[in-house]
Amino acid sequence: MFSRLGRFVVKQPWLVIGVWLIAIIAVVATAPKLTATTDQSDFLPSHYESIQAMELQQKAFPNSNTPAALIVFERTDGAPLTDGDVATVQAAAGKLDDQHLKDVLKVQAAPAADNRSIQIAAVAMTKVTSAGDTAQTDAVKALRTALKDQVNGTDLKAGITGAAAQQLDQQESGNNALAIIGIATIALILILLLVIFRSPVIAFLPIIVIGVVSLGVNGLIAMVSKAFDLKVDSSVQSLLIVVLFGVGTDYILFLMFRYRERLRAGEDPKTAMVSAVTRVGEAISSAAAAVIIAFGALMLSTLGMFRSLGPALAIAVAVALLAGLTLVPAIVSLLGTKVFWPSKAWKQEPTGARFASVGAALGKRPGVFAVASGGVLLALGIVAFGFNPTFDLSSSSTSDTSESTVYSKELLKGEPAGTTQPSQVYLRTDGAELTAEQLTAYRQALTGVSGVGQVSEPKLSTDKSVAEYQVTLNDTPESDAALATIKGPLRDTAHSVAPPGSTAVVGGMTSVFVDFKAAMNRDYSVVFPVAAVLIMLVLGLLLRSLVAPWYLIASVFLGFAATLGAAVLVFQHIQGNSGLIFTLPLIMYLFVVALGTDYNILMVARLREEAREGHDPHKAAAEAVRHTGPTIAAAGLILAGTFASMMLAGNTALSQMGFAISVGIGIAAFVMAMFFTPSVTALIGRRAWWPGHGGDADPAISLEKQEWDDPRWSQPDSARR
């Protein structure tokens, strides 16, 4: 099949290029705009309590003016507020309210904090109606501009925090991160490809091809998201850049290394390209299938953010594969050997013997390499047991210097930590009116809950059948302590002390986080095993073996544990953070398991090829490392580097994600695929291919066997010549 595909593409390159261009233009012209959301409640199913509370609030209090933002005032010298300062704050809040800024419904100052360190003004805004609604973030921008005029010339300084302000800062941080990641990714790919091939043509080839293809990918994702009403998380676009350029460049590298190898074997450029597609087509298709399956398994998630992330990234990988097997071969077949211009190095085998030496050593002592590489993975994997998830999405998704983060911390000087995002408790009857005695007793019960700082007077719905209590926690909304308060004593008390004939639900962002954690635990138990089983099926079909998939997937799981352990070691133990962003294990699992399997597949496919040429298991492992080692090293370096660019984004979430994934890919390429997989395969021997015949010599390809049977098989080509 891949031989026929290669011949067609090489014979009709202009047709292939034309079809690609027409398809991309058509998709871009007809696709809707891809919009992202940062509201985590958009991703939870309706059976969770936090979502039920939100739905009740929208029904019973459609015009509720729960503050969307908070203005925090304090003295510039850090001293307690004077009576004059308090009066200035009251006047400033009144003037801001009188300006009637668009989508700002009310600005109202609260009394100064008991210790007079700060004073806040609550800002009610028009409610957001959709993921693309910018009413509140635009209002924050206008309010920040107007606020400067109110504090200029006074002894006060002020800033805006709260949900709307945090969302604005997250969006701006995300846009900055997107630009930084894009520039860093492209620069890294250019530099590494120039070093590897010494040709500007081949260096710019992936950038141009993937850059054009990405336009169509974004359009396809937008179409799928709209068709299936999928909510796209704001981090998707950052991940798309690195997935497209990283994976796409990997597939192009796999192809170009084999193309160069066939040219060196004496084939003309067009025949060499057909041979390259034929020989690597099955391997990279299987690798892409493993990635797509792993991403597709996210469709089983209960969380909308992962259900949308899975198809988005699967589409990106599928298109990158298709471009690698058709568009790139078509372009290269037109360029021929000019693709390597001006370098002439492609004509001769490299004189370096590093991979040949490593392969020879591994072939002689596979047990040593298996124990050493497995020991590294196991040691790091043990550290992973110290993983602690954190739900601090607000500060972790923005820089420490963003206004919402700075003034969220300033707020803690005089108000309970939960003031920025109070929780809500809704008491509901079946239609009967709630009495004053019931409301008072219920409030007293909530006030007595451990971890609760303040409980507001109840607000009643029009028919007096629903009461809303604003509950301010003593701890920050995303902290472990706040989650424990909501999950345990607050929900338990709210449910148990509800008057006869009534029910209660607890809402607010902390309640959303509690439900998120429950949903994530459920997803871990479903998505992980399903993805593992499906990837094993791909490996079994590729290798026609029932043995190899087991130790290959086991090595990938070891790599996942080692990666998580490395992240825990760096961020929790060395940097002293309380934990890692809670979504990291699932995202890391998918990238490390799926993309890590890529390198395993590439190595094991070459192992099978060498075995079918008649080599014994040890020599086959040595030859596989010698030939495939440079490809995996280059591809792993590029892919790890593209993900590492996320660490430049300036926020904790992307930094942790970039570090973990880049380290995971490094482990997958330089520990698992390079050492662990070939050494274990050499130890198992031909039994690794049972019940198939992958380890048996194939008469069709063993014509090349004589060269490899030379006693100098462990030497580089230059020495053997």
XYZ file of C-alpha atoms in Angstrom:
721
model
C 0.000 0.000 0.000
C 2.728 2.481 0.954
C 4.731 1.521 -2.122
C 1.739 2.359 -4.347
C 1.176 5.600 -2.446
C 4.825 6.589 -2.870
C 4.787 5.880 -6.600
C 1.574 7.886 -7.098
C 2.859 10.908 -5.172
C 6.213 10.918 -6.982
C 4.500 10.502 -10.361
C 1.846 13.221 -9.737
C 3.501 15.762 -7.392
C 1.707 18.854 -8.760
C -1.656 17.154 -8.463
C -0.964 16.280 -4.818
C 0.192 19.819 -4.002
C -2.825 21.309 -5.794
C -5.300 19.111 -3.916
C -3.717 20.133 -0.602
C -3.898 23.844 -1.398
C -7.521 23.655 -2.570
C -8.527 21.680 0.523
C -6.834 24.126 2.903
C -8.385 27.165 1.207
C -11.826 25.544 1.285
C -11.563 24.690 4.992
C -10.286 28.138 5.956
C -13.035 29.846 3.942
C -15.892 27.835 5.435
C -14.746 27.139 9.008
C -16.258 29.032 11.952
C -14.044 30.942 14.381
C -12.317 28.762 16.971
C -13.136 30.232 20.387
C -11.777 29.040 23.718
C -13.090 29.268 27.255
C -11.350 29.586 30.618
C -14.488 28.899 32.672
C -13.843 25.474 34.191
C -17.536 24.935 34.918
C -18.098 24.746 31.152
C -16.440 21.343 31.205
C -18.402 19.490 33.911
C -21.479 17.294 33.305
C -24.791 18.472 34.755
C -25.070 15.728 37.402
C -22.353 17.313 39.539
C -23.534 19.396 42.501
C -21.628 22.530 41.514
C -23.358 22.585 38.123
C -26.761 21.929 39.696
C -26.129 24.927 41.959
C -25.231 27.064 38.950
C -28.390 26.028 37.105
C -30.512 26.772 40.179
C -28.891 30.196 40.547
C -29.630 31.053 36.917
C -33.254 29.988 37.331
C -34.032 31.464 40.765
C -31.812 34.580 40.572
C -31.545 35.485 36.883
C -30.567 39.062 37.758
C -28.153 38.163 40.542
C -25.382 40.707 40.850
C -22.720 38.546 42.478
C -19.515 40.589 42.127
C -17.599 39.673 39.001
C -14.609 41.748 40.116
C -13.194 43.377 43.237
C -11.308 46.656 43.446
C -8.723 46.561 46.216
C -7.579 49.907 47.682
C -4.601 50.385 50.008
C -2.163 53.102 50.977
C 0.995 53.465 48.899
C 3.114 53.541 52.072
C 1.524 50.382 53.492
C 0.145 52.197 56.548
C -3.428 51.630 57.817
C -6.170 53.540 56.009
C -7.168 56.840 57.613
C -10.719 58.196 57.809
C -9.811 60.458 54.918
C -8.635 57.464 52.877
C -11.902 55.658 53.567
C -13.816 58.695 52.395
C -11.663 58.830 49.251
C -12.439 55.180 48.517
C -16.174 55.802 48.967
C -15.993 58.789 46.620
C -13.931 56.876 44.022
C -16.401 53.988 44.005
C -19.284 56.455 43.594
C -17.604 58.239 40.687
C -16.847 54.932 38.947
C -20.461 53.902 39.396
C -21.669 57.249 38.008
C -19.623 56.761 34.829
C -21.926 53.896 33.794
C -19.146 52.048 32.015
C -20.392 49.520 29.493
C -21.418 46.217 31.144
C -20.576 47.584 34.635
C -23.866 47.415 36.542
C -22.777 48.569 39.987
C -19.652 49.659 41.862
C -20.143 49.695 45.617
C -17.536 50.215 48.330
C -17.573 47.956 51.387
C -16.436 49.023 54.863
C -12.688 49.030 55.406
C -11.144 45.847 56.777
C -11.047 45.563 60.552
C -7.279 46.169 60.561
C -7.676 48.982 58.004
C -4.997 47.482 55.770
C -7.284 47.485 52.721
C -10.750 48.423 51.538
C -12.607 46.812 48.680
C -15.313 47.823 46.238
C -17.491 45.127 44.682
C -18.218 45.354 40.952
C -21.321 43.748 39.452
C -21.233 43.158 35.706
C -23.380 41.904 32.860
C -23.407 38.116 32.856
C -21.384 36.215 30.287
C -23.641 34.289 27.902
C -21.149 32.253 25.852
C -17.507 31.203 25.622
C -16.774 34.005 23.162
C -18.533 36.705 25.197
C -15.991 39.398 26.124
C -18.395 41.687 28.011
C -16.786 41.223 31.428
C -13.162 41.247 30.271
C -13.783 44.388 28.196
C -15.439 45.965 31.226
C -12.366 45.194 33.349
C -10.137 46.913 30.788
C -12.298 50.035 30.879
C -12.552 49.946 34.643
C -8.768 49.676 35.073
C -8.296 52.768 32.913
C -10.939 54.729 34.818
C -9.541 53.582 38.176
C -6.155 55.193 37.512
C -7.806 58.617 37.329
C -9.465 58.064 40.703
C -6.268 57.274 42.632
C -3.923 59.717 40.883
C -2.950 62.484 43.266
C -4.020 60.538 46.368
C -2.107 58.476 48.909
C -3.835 55.352 47.609
C -3.102 52.691 45.062
C -5.635 50.227 43.698
C -5.992 47.209 41.465
C -8.721 44.893 40.211
C -8.917 41.194 40.953
C -11.744 38.655 41.093
C -13.078 36.239 38.476
C -13.456 38.655 35.538
C -10.050 40.273 36.106
C -8.375 36.882 36.450
C -9.978 35.727 33.214
C -8.703 38.822 31.381
C -5.182 38.316 32.697
C -5.329 34.618 31.765
C -6.327 35.523 28.204
C -3.564 38.105 27.864
C -1.043 35.708 29.375
C -2.260 33.008 27.002
C -1.829 35.280 23.964
C 1.680 36.217 25.074
C 2.457 32.563 25.711
C 1.169 31.647 22.253
C 3.506 34.160 20.613
C 6.509 33.100 22.695
C 5.880 29.394 22.119
C 5.397 29.900 18.382
C 8.598 31.915 17.946
C 10.666 29.605 20.160
C 9.335 26.469 18.453
C 10.066 27.696 14.933
C 13.514 29.023 15.900
C 14.443 25.738 17.565
C 13.345 23.626 14.605
C 15.265 25.851 12.180
C 18.466 25.733 14.231
C 18.394 21.976 14.825
C 17.573 21.113 11.218
C 20.347 23.407 9.989
C 22.786 21.625 12.301
C 21.582 18.166 11.264
C 21.278 18.650 7.480
C 23.313 21.848 6.918
C 20.709 22.987 4.416
C 18.369 26.004 4.670
C 16.006 24.333 2.200
C 15.321 21.303 4.364
C 15.336 23.482 7.490
C 12.530 25.698 6.189
C 10.594 22.817 4.602
C 8.775 21.692 7.814
C 8.155 25.303 8.877
C 6.485 26.252 5.610
C 4.583 22.999 5.118
C 3.300 22.745 8.698
C 2.597 26.481 8.851
C 0.293 26.207 5.830
C -1.242 22.932 7.004
C -1.963 24.415 10.455
C -4.454 26.817 8.868
C -6.521 23.864 7.717
C -6.104 22.075 11.060
C -7.513 25.029 13.007
C -10.454 25.167 10.611
C -11.180 21.443 10.938
C -11.049 21.656 14.737
C -13.430 24.614 14.720
C -15.834 22.675 12.480
C -15.749 19.589 14.710
C -16.141 21.670 17.883
C -19.177 23.436 16.469
C -20.741 20.265 15.067
C -20.480 18.381 18.369
C -20.830 21.403 20.684
C -17.430 20.822 22.256
C -15.963 23.404 24.643
C -12.357 24.164 23.741
C -10.027 24.924 26.634
C -7.820 28.009 26.314
C -4.654 25.845 26.490
C -5.562 23.928 23.297
C -4.043 26.471 20.917
C -0.689 26.447 22.731
C -0.649 22.650 22.629
C -1.671 22.637 18.962
C 1.383 24.663 17.979
C 3.845 22.302 19.626
C 1.974 19.157 18.556
C 1.752 20.212 14.917
C 5.307 21.473 14.594
C 6.820 18.861 16.900
C 5.051 15.751 15.598
C 4.952 17.024 12.019
C 8.695 17.683 12.032
C 9.301 14.245 13.549
C 7.435 12.519 10.728
C 9.272 14.600 8.127
C 12.573 13.703 9.800
C 11.752 9.988 9.750
C 11.055 10.294 6.022
C 14.097 12.434 5.165
C 16.563 10.261 7.066
C 15.376 7.207 5.164
C 15.330 9.200 1.876
C 18.974 10.163 2.452
C 19.828 6.563 3.311
C 18.375 5.294 0.018
C 20.203 7.999 -1.960
C 23.455 6.841 -0.368
C 22.571 3.274 -1.396
C 22.698 4.438 -5.035
C 19.019 5.009 -5.879
C 17.953 7.966 -8.017
C 15.957 10.711 -6.183
C 12.487 9.608 -7.292
C 13.130 5.938 -6.584
C 14.692 6.877 -3.242
C 11.552 8.787 -2.246
C 9.321 5.851 -3.204
C 11.575 3.571 -1.146
C 11.485 5.996 1.794
C 7.676 6.149 1.825
C 7.515 2.363 1.447
C 9.932 1.651 4.294
C 8.802 4.213 6.880
C 5.136 4.472 5.898
C 3.974 1.577 8.054
C 6.092 2.646 11.037
C 5.008 6.297 11.135
C 1.396 5.379 10.328
C 1.363 2.959 13.239
C 3.032 5.565 15.444
C 0.460 8.168 14.422
C -2.343 5.662 14.981
C -1.107 5.093 18.533
C -1.085 8.847 19.161
C -4.521 9.358 17.593
C -5.971 6.473 19.608
C -4.515 7.832 22.834
C -5.941 11.269 22.125
C -9.208 9.756 20.946
C -9.548 7.894 24.248
C -10.182 11.289 25.816
C -13.648 11.132 24.279
C -14.439 8.786 27.180
C -13.680 11.553 29.675
C -16.524 13.048 31.701
C -14.817 16.438 31.403
C -15.655 18.554 28.400
C -12.169 20.096 28.309
C -10.614 16.690 27.611
C -13.406 15.535 25.308
C -12.602 18.551 23.119
C -8.823 18.303 23.577
C -8.758 14.701 22.351
C -10.355 15.231 18.922
C -8.457 18.508 18.422
C -5.046 16.928 18.909
C -6.048 13.738 17.063
C -7.014 15.860 14.040
C -3.656 17.666 14.227
C -1.687 14.393 14.280
C -3.769 12.824 11.479
C -3.232 15.810 9.206
C 0.493 15.919 10.080
C 0.771 12.227 9.121
C -1.087 12.729 5.858
C 1.145 15.680 4.978
C 4.243 13.657 5.864
C 3.237 10.818 3.517
C 1.930 12.879 0.598
C 2.635 16.624 0.578
C 6.270 16.441 1.725
C 7.211 13.580 -0.656
C 5.560 15.511 -3.502
C 7.596 18.644 -2.773
C 10.857 16.730 -2.262
C 10.335 14.720 -5.460
C 10.247 18.029 -7.356
C 13.362 19.346 -5.602
C 15.323 16.097 -5.768
C 18.769 16.361 -4.196
C 18.469 20.177 -4.227
C 16.564 19.754 -0.964
C 19.998 19.292 0.682
C 21.525 22.409 -0.965
C 24.205 23.672 -0.513
C 25.559 20.762 1.567
C 27.104 17.740 -0.123
C 27.281 15.757 3.115
C 24.198 13.727 2.154
C 26.296 11.803 -0.382
C 28.399 10.002 2.207
C 27.704 8.131 5.402
C 28.751 10.155 8.484
C 32.176 9.213 9.771
C 31.134 9.430 13.458
C 30.981 6.075 15.204
C 28.993 7.079 18.300
C 25.768 5.251 17.515
C 27.667 2.347 15.993
C 29.714 2.043 19.181
C 26.646 2.302 21.386
C 24.885 -0.292 19.259
C 27.855 -2.635 19.408
C 28.089 -2.329 23.199
C 24.350 -2.885 23.602
C 24.449 -5.902 21.285
C 27.224 -7.501 23.354
C 25.788 -6.705 26.816
C 22.042 -6.107 26.525
C 21.464 -7.153 30.149
C 23.607 -4.291 31.460
C 21.762 -1.738 29.315
C 18.360 -3.135 30.304
C 19.137 -2.983 34.036
C 20.730 0.479 33.858
C 17.975 2.126 31.798
C 15.216 0.328 33.697
C 16.811 1.359 36.993
C 16.753 5.049 36.024
C 13.074 4.812 35.112
C 12.212 2.945 38.315
C 14.105 5.362 40.583
C 12.318 8.408 39.170
C 9.020 6.525 39.169
C 9.212 6.033 42.938
C 9.346 9.826 43.417
C 6.020 10.102 41.550
C 4.186 8.760 44.611
C 4.698 12.190 46.197
C 2.524 13.903 43.573
C 0.052 16.424 45.001
C -2.497 18.074 42.660
C -3.195 21.794 42.937
C -6.244 23.629 41.587
C -4.759 27.122 41.560
C -5.792 27.773 37.963
C -5.989 31.552 38.349
C -2.443 32.341 39.430
C -0.886 29.367 37.612
C -2.360 30.532 34.295
C -0.971 34.069 34.611
C 2.344 35.583 35.600
C 3.045 36.477 39.225
C 3.138 40.141 38.200
C -0.359 40.272 36.682
C -2.683 42.740 38.400
C -5.272 40.167 39.409
C -2.616 37.954 41.022
C -0.892 40.821 42.839
C -4.098 42.285 44.277
C -5.504 38.869 45.084
C -2.559 38.533 47.465
C -3.012 42.079 48.764
C -6.631 41.246 49.540
C -5.466 38.669 52.083
C -4.094 41.461 54.299
C -7.564 42.339 55.552
C -10.189 39.932 54.216
C -10.762 36.175 54.362
C -8.807 34.398 51.641
C -12.017 33.264 49.943
C -13.272 36.819 49.312
C -12.213 36.821 45.653
C -14.499 33.912 44.801
C -17.048 33.204 47.552
C -19.002 29.961 47.492
C -22.777 29.841 47.365
C -25.221 27.635 49.231
C -28.744 27.370 47.821
C -31.621 26.197 50.012
C -34.667 25.121 47.991
C -38.167 23.937 48.867
C -40.721 22.230 46.643
C -42.629 25.502 46.267
C -43.406 26.411 49.867
C -42.084 29.689 51.231
C -39.044 29.594 53.492
C -39.740 31.154 56.907
C -37.526 33.708 58.674
C -36.843 31.222 61.464
C -35.680 28.563 58.996
C -33.427 31.024 57.186
C -31.830 32.306 60.396
C -31.241 28.845 61.838
C -29.755 27.633 58.568
C -27.382 30.616 58.391
C -26.220 29.974 61.951
C -25.506 26.351 61.089
C -23.417 27.352 58.048
C -21.520 29.957 60.074
C -20.453 27.284 62.543
C -18.791 25.123 59.885
C -15.027 24.817 60.338
C -13.201 26.711 57.572
C -16.029 29.180 56.935
C -15.161 32.838 57.549
C -18.381 34.686 56.750
C -21.953 33.851 55.703
C -24.109 36.591 54.218
C -27.734 37.269 55.000
C -29.895 35.114 52.717
C -31.253 36.492 49.474
C -34.688 35.122 48.512
C -36.072 34.332 45.090
C -39.247 36.035 43.926
C -41.473 33.200 45.185
C -39.415 32.838 48.402
C -38.811 29.145 47.721
C -35.057 29.474 47.145
C -32.510 31.217 49.371
C -28.929 32.099 48.389
C -26.161 32.388 51.007
C -22.769 33.823 50.056
C -20.160 31.826 51.982
C -16.639 33.212 52.295
C -14.026 30.620 53.222
C -10.993 31.204 55.400
C -8.722 29.720 52.722
C -8.058 30.674 49.108
C -10.721 29.155 46.820
C -8.318 26.829 45.015
C -6.362 25.606 48.063
C -6.420 22.042 49.384
C -7.921 23.337 52.633
C -10.781 25.110 50.815
C -11.539 21.997 48.754
C -11.579 19.921 51.925
C -14.006 22.376 53.554
C -16.431 22.243 50.628
C -16.201 18.485 50.075
C -16.564 17.603 53.745
C -18.082 19.816 56.456
C -19.792 22.480 54.309
C -21.620 20.113 51.963
C -22.386 17.711 54.800
C -23.817 20.482 56.967
C -25.680 22.155 54.103
C -27.391 18.874 53.231
C -28.056 17.579 56.744
C -29.489 20.727 58.394
C -31.788 21.666 55.515
C -35.323 22.101 56.927
C -37.840 19.280 56.276
C -39.198 19.459 52.734
C -36.128 21.303 51.400
C -32.838 20.410 49.753
C -29.528 22.228 49.478
C -26.697 22.426 46.950
C -23.288 24.066 47.261
C -21.941 26.048 44.324
C -19.082 28.393 43.448
C -15.655 27.847 41.940
C -14.300 25.823 44.869
C -17.255 23.470 44.544
C -16.442 23.198 40.833
C -12.872 22.209 41.736
C -14.143 19.537 44.137
C -16.273 18.024 41.375
C -13.415 18.401 38.908
C -11.204 16.316 41.179
C -13.846 13.594 41.409
C -14.281 13.599 37.633
C -10.511 13.424 37.087
C -10.197 10.394 39.367
C -12.946 8.695 37.389
C -11.196 9.560 34.107
C -7.875 8.168 35.331
C -9.564 4.800 35.917
C -11.176 4.749 32.457
C -9.048 6.693 29.961
C -5.668 5.288 31.011
C -6.493 1.583 30.628
C -8.527 2.069 27.438
C -5.696 4.017 25.787
C -3.170 1.381 26.900
C -5.223 -1.510 25.488
C -5.788 0.248 22.158
C -2.109 1.159 21.809
C -1.213 -2.478 22.522
C -3.546 -3.530 19.719
C -1.752 -1.171 17.318
C 1.599 -2.597 18.377
C 0.307 -6.151 18.025
C -0.992 -5.497 14.503
C 2.225 -3.757 13.447
C 4.541 -6.428 14.842
C 2.222 -9.441 14.401
C 3.248 -10.373 17.916
C 1.561 -11.107 21.241
C 4.779 -10.765 23.250
C 6.430 -7.490 22.220
C 3.406 -5.238 22.938
C 3.468 -6.217 26.615
C 7.007 -5.145 27.389
C 6.766 -2.147 25.063
C 3.690 -0.769 26.844
C 5.299 -1.622 30.199
C 8.325 0.467 29.239
C 6.050 3.344 28.290
C 4.295 3.158 31.658
C 7.694 3.200 33.363
C 8.511 6.273 31.291
C 5.273 7.948 32.397
C 6.006 7.262 36.071
C 9.581 8.500 35.672
C 8.364 11.689 34.001
C 5.859 12.428 36.748
C 8.572 11.698 39.306
C 10.933 14.171 37.614
C 8.237 16.872 37.695
C 7.513 16.192 41.371
C 11.232 16.319 42.152
C 11.768 19.672 40.416
C 8.587 21.584 41.240
C 7.595 20.175 44.630
C 10.888 19.176 46.248
C 13.398 21.587 44.701
C 11.225 24.651 44.033
C 9.007 24.022 47.054
C 5.630 24.349 45.309
C 2.671 22.830 47.126
C 1.808 20.689 44.140
C 1.499 20.319 40.374
C -1.418 21.526 38.275
C -4.120 18.878 38.621
C -4.571 18.199 34.883
C -0.863 17.459 34.380
C -0.914 13.652 34.858
C -3.627 13.109 32.257
C -2.099 15.456 29.687
C 1.381 14.119 30.406
C 0.151 10.537 30.162
C -1.244 11.157 26.708
C 1.852 12.864 25.367
C 4.423 10.625 27.014
C 2.539 7.397 26.339
C 1.388 8.317 22.853
C 4.447 10.172 21.583
C 6.794 7.920 23.526
C 5.268 4.979 21.701
C 6.291 6.706 18.431
C 9.956 6.165 19.182
C 9.398 2.656 20.452
C 7.567 1.809 17.243
C 10.314 3.315 15.087
C 12.987 1.346 16.953
C 11.114 -1.938 17.111
C 10.161 -1.687 13.422
C 13.852 -1.404 12.596
C 14.630 -4.273 14.994
C 12.165 -6.435 13.079
C 13.620 -5.305 9.752
C 17.143 -6.213 10.868
C 15.937 -9.579 12.209
C 14.220 -10.339 8.912
C 17.513 -9.663 7.145
C 18.875 -12.676 8.980
C 20.638 -11.125 11.982
C 20.595 -12.833 15.350
C 18.769 -10.846 18.101
C 21.927 -9.244 19.512
C 23.243 -8.115 16.137
C 19.771 -6.941 15.119
C 19.639 -4.730 18.233
C 23.083 -3.315 17.487
C 22.200 -2.530 13.883
C 18.851 -1.009 14.857
C 20.565 1.384 17.276
C 23.236 2.238 14.698
C 20.721 3.067 11.954
C 17.762 4.380 13.918
C 19.611 6.019 16.801
C 20.420 9.234 14.888
C 16.826 9.569 13.695
C 15.342 9.065 17.159
C 17.933 11.366 18.738
C 17.213 14.164 16.265
C 13.440 13.710 16.415
C 13.434 13.459 20.210
C 15.586 16.551 20.551
C 13.308 18.582 18.298
C 10.065 17.379 19.866
C 11.348 17.788 23.430
C 12.647 21.218 22.529
C 9.331 22.373 21.090
C 7.505 21.375 24.257
C 10.262 22.910 26.396
C 9.465 26.245 24.708
C 6.279 26.272 26.800
C 8.479 26.944 29.825
C 9.122 30.424 28.400
C 5.419 31.309 28.566
C 5.701 32.979 31.965
C 3.023 31.067 33.880
C 3.231 28.067 36.142
C 0.716 25.854 34.336
C 2.470 25.987 30.954
C 5.900 25.819 32.598
C 5.019 22.618 34.438
C 3.384 21.190 31.332
C 6.326 22.092 29.097
C 8.886 20.692 31.537
C 7.036 17.436 32.146
C 6.278 16.692 28.502
C 9.757 17.638 27.248
C 11.410 15.500 29.949
C 8.978 12.678 29.167
C 9.821 12.793 25.476
C 13.523 12.919 26.322
C 13.111 9.824 28.497
C 11.075 8.117 25.758
C 13.672 8.831 23.084
C 16.993 8.582 24.922
C 16.222 5.978 27.586
C 13.280 3.837 26.471
C 13.660 3.654 22.686
C 17.441 3.984 22.507
C 18.391 1.544 25.285
C 15.564 -0.203 27.121
C 13.525 -1.456 24.140
C 16.405 -2.846 22.003
C 18.186 -4.377 25.020
C 15.052 -6.142 26.290
C 14.246 -7.299 22.744
C 17.763 -8.701 22.419
C 17.393 -10.559 25.734
C 14.016 -12.046 24.796
C 15.324 -12.998 21.368
C 13.126 -14.352 18.605
C 10.396 -15.118 21.131
C 9.642 -11.361 21.111
C 7.931 -11.819 17.717
C 5.799 -14.828 18.691
C 3.503 -16.095 17.171
C 4.525 -14.178 14.041
C 7.755 -14.590 12.115
C 9.188 -11.113 12.538
C 12.425 -12.591 13.845
C 12.875 -14.976 10.909
C 14.929 -14.114 7.855
C 12.839 -12.877 4.914
C 14.218 -14.080 1.561
C 12.806 -10.955 -0.118
C 15.026 -8.619 1.860
C 17.889 -10.849 2.962
C 19.704 -10.115 -0.315
C 21.335 -7.290 1.602
C 22.382 -9.663 4.369
C 25.920 -10.351 3.134
C 27.119 -6.854 3.901
C 25.734 -6.992 7.428
C 27.304 -10.429 8.025
C 30.742 -8.897 7.646
C 32.754 -9.329 10.925
C 33.136 -5.544 11.045
C 29.338 -5.075 11.448
C 29.814 -2.938 14.543
C 31.924 -0.362 12.697
C 30.605 2.745 10.910
C 30.089 2.572 7.157
C 33.222 4.586 6.414
C 35.357 1.980 8.197
C 33.654 -0.928 6.444
C 34.208 0.677 3.064
